[in-house]
Amino acid sequence: MAQVLVTGGAGFIGGHLVDALVARGDRVHVVDSLVPQVHPTRPDYLNPKATYHFADIADRGTLAKVLPGTEVVFHLAAAVGTAQSMYQVDHFVRTNTLGTATLLQSIIDQKVRLRRFVVASSNTIYGEGRYVCSKCGPIAPDLRPDSQLLQHDWEVRCPTCGATARPAPTEETKTIQPSTVYAQTKLSQEQLTLMLGRAYDLPSVSCRFFNTYGPRQGLSNPYTGLTAIFLAQIRHGHAPIVYEDGLQTRDFVSVHDIVAGLLLAMERPQAVGQAVNLASGKASTVREVARVLMELEGRELPLDQPNKFRPGDVRHCTADLTRSRQLLGYEPKVNLRDGLAELHAWSREHAAEDHVKAAHQELEARGILKG
Ligand SMILES: NC(=O)c1ccc[n+]([C@@H]2O[C@H](COP(=O)([O-])OP(=O)(O)OC[C@H]3O[C@@H](n4cnc5c(N)ncnc54)[C@H](O)[C@@H]3O)[C@@H](O)[C@H]2O)c1
Ligand SMILES: [Zn+2]
């Protein structure tokens, strides 16, 4: 039994983590400011056995109250949303980078003796995933240039010979290339944590979550969570909007596998000082996700495919799980179909408002959507 602080513990992933910790018998404190875009109403899943502090992560008064006696911190509070981060630059840097800095500064100032500090990082810090060129071998290419994408030529090319490159699993050692403000702030969170963890002997682990889905995902927030965005559109009989040609792939992972990985990061010592991928290890196309969700909903709709692209979007990124298997004993258990069926069953009891078209138009007006 441990005293645990979960920042962002009222959120989608944080909420599941709080339940798992409470079930183990841990004493759980949550700091969460209940951001209105994420929580239009108070979440119905707050755990009665956890203690909630509805405050900003950068509120030193709250941290002074909560940190004494804390043994483990899971830092999940963050502004989330890649496209939005490109026009709310100061908000993302303040919440994510300065928020993490304030939390760590408070831990250092108060000399809190932590057993573990686990930070939520993200696959977005990689930029493009790892690829293999049939002539040149493994490559870590840059983002595709706009001039290529304007031709609707979507696949990644080898920087040396120009051949179309084949996607391969992305290891933690791949060059880091954040291509959005959100990704840059997630990298800052990770680096501040691991660097100060080393300097002050705070045993730290950074978990790089890939695209996470499951019950409690915000169904009406058009800026984050592709699975929920599709579900909201399909539910309203609106054709899901797909960027590029819908054949880009992502690594979709169930929130239950993420929580299992976080608990291992708390318990196992081998990953201290390291960043580890938490993912399913499987590639799925965006079209495939739309199709499975339509099947579950019993509705066949055409895809709305305007052939637009968002500069900064990557073509393919799937996790290599060798390191998380070795250091954490992590093994994902939920396959995509079962996981989406669970999300779908949950979503039937929850309102999903479709604000996707408005968000799409907002991105277009701000010049963030091209093509
Ligand atoms: N969902 C994904 O696919 C995914 C992928 C990679 C990384 N992550 C990371 O995982 C973490 C949790 O993401 P999520 O999907 O559960 O998102 P979420 O938006 O549901 O949860 C974030 C929580 O943080 C809270 N919050 C935001 N700003 C705050 C502040 N200034 N002070 C206090 N609380 C604040 C929000 O109210 C929310 O409850 C985030 O750090 C996110 O960057 C998520
Ligand atoms: Zn080549």
Coordinates of N, CA, C and O in Angstrom, one line a residue, residues 230 233 238-246 286-287 290 294 301-308 356-357 360:
F230 N -14.5 9.6 -34.5 CA -15.2 8.8 -35.5 C -16.6 8.4 -35.0 O -17.6 8.4 -35.6
Q233 N -19.2 11.1 -35.0 CA -19.7 11.3 -36.4 C -20.7 10.2 -36.8 O -21.7 10.5 -37.4
H238 N -23.2 11.1 -39.7 CA -22.3 11.9 -40.6 C -21.1 11.0 -41.0 O -20.5 10.3 -40.2
A239 N -20.7 11.2 -42.3 CA -19.6 10.4 -42.8 C -18.3 10.8 -42.1 O -18.1 12.0 -41.9
P240 N -17.6 9.9 -41.5 CA -16.3 10.2 -40.8 C -15.3 10.9 -41.7 O -15.1 10.5 -42.9
I241 N -14.8 12.1 -41.3 CA -13.8 12.8 -42.0 C -12.5 12.2 -41.9 O -12.0 11.9 -40.8
V242 N -11.9 11.8 -43.0 CA -10.6 11.1 -43.0 C -9.5 12.0 -43.7 O -9.8 12.5 -44.9
Y243 N -8.4 12.3 -43.1 CA -7.4 13.1 -43.8 C -6.5 12.2 -44.6 O -6.5 11.0 -44.5
E244 N -5.8 12.8 -45.6 CA -5.0 12.0 -46.5 C -5.9 11.0 -47.2 O -7.0 11.3 -47.6
D245 N -5.4 9.7 -47.3 CA -6.3 8.7 -48.0 C -6.8 7.7 -47.0 O -7.4 6.7 -47.4
G246 N -6.6 7.9 -45.7 CA -7.1 7.0 -44.7 C -6.2 5.8 -44.5 O -6.6 4.9 -43.7
V286 N -6.3 4.1 -40.4 CA -7.4 4.9 -39.9 C -8.7 4.4 -40.5 O -9.7 4.4 -39.9
R287 N -8.7 4.0 -41.8 CA -9.9 3.4 -42.4 C -10.4 2.2 -41.7 O -11.6 2.0 -41.6
A290 N -12.4 3.2 -38.7 CA -13.7 3.7 -39.1 C -14.6 2.6 -39.4 O -15.8 2.6 -39.0
M294 N -18.1 1.5 -37.6 CA -19.4 1.5 -38.4 C -20.1 0.1 -38.2 O -21.3 0.1 -38.0
L301 N -21.5 4.0 -43.8 CA -21.5 5.4 -44.3 C -20.2 5.5 -45.2 O -19.3 4.8 -45.0
P302 N -20.3 6.4 -46.2 CA -19.1 6.6 -47.0 C -18.1 7.4 -46.1 O -18.5 8.0 -45.1
L303 N -16.8 7.3 -46.5 CA -15.9 8.2 -45.8 C -15.9 9.6 -46.4 O -16.0 9.7 -47.6
D304 N -15.8 10.6 -45.6 CA -15.7 12.0 -46.2 C -14.2 12.2 -46.3 O -13.5 12.4 -45.3
Q305 N -13.7 12.1 -47.5 CA -12.2 12.2 -47.7 C -11.9 13.4 -48.6 O -11.7 13.2 -49.8
P306 N -11.7 14.5 -48.0 CA -11.4 15.7 -48.8 C -10.0 15.8 -49.3 O -9.6 16.8 -49.9
N307 N -9.2 14.8 -49.1 CA -7.8 14.8 -49.6 C -7.0 15.9 -49.0 O -6.1 16.4 -49.6
K308 N -7.3 16.3 -47.8 CA -6.6 17.3 -47.1 C -5.6 16.7 -46.2 O -5.7 15.5 -45.8
V356 N -17.2 17.9 -35.0 CA -16.0 17.6 -35.8 C -16.0 18.6 -37.0 O -14.9 19.1 -37.3
K357 N -17.1 18.8 -37.6 CA -17.2 19.7 -38.8 C -16.7 21.1 -38.4 O -15.9 21.7 -39.1
H360 N -13.0 21.1 -37.9 CA -12.4 20.9 -39.2 C -12.3 22.3 -39.9 O -11.3 22.7 -40.4

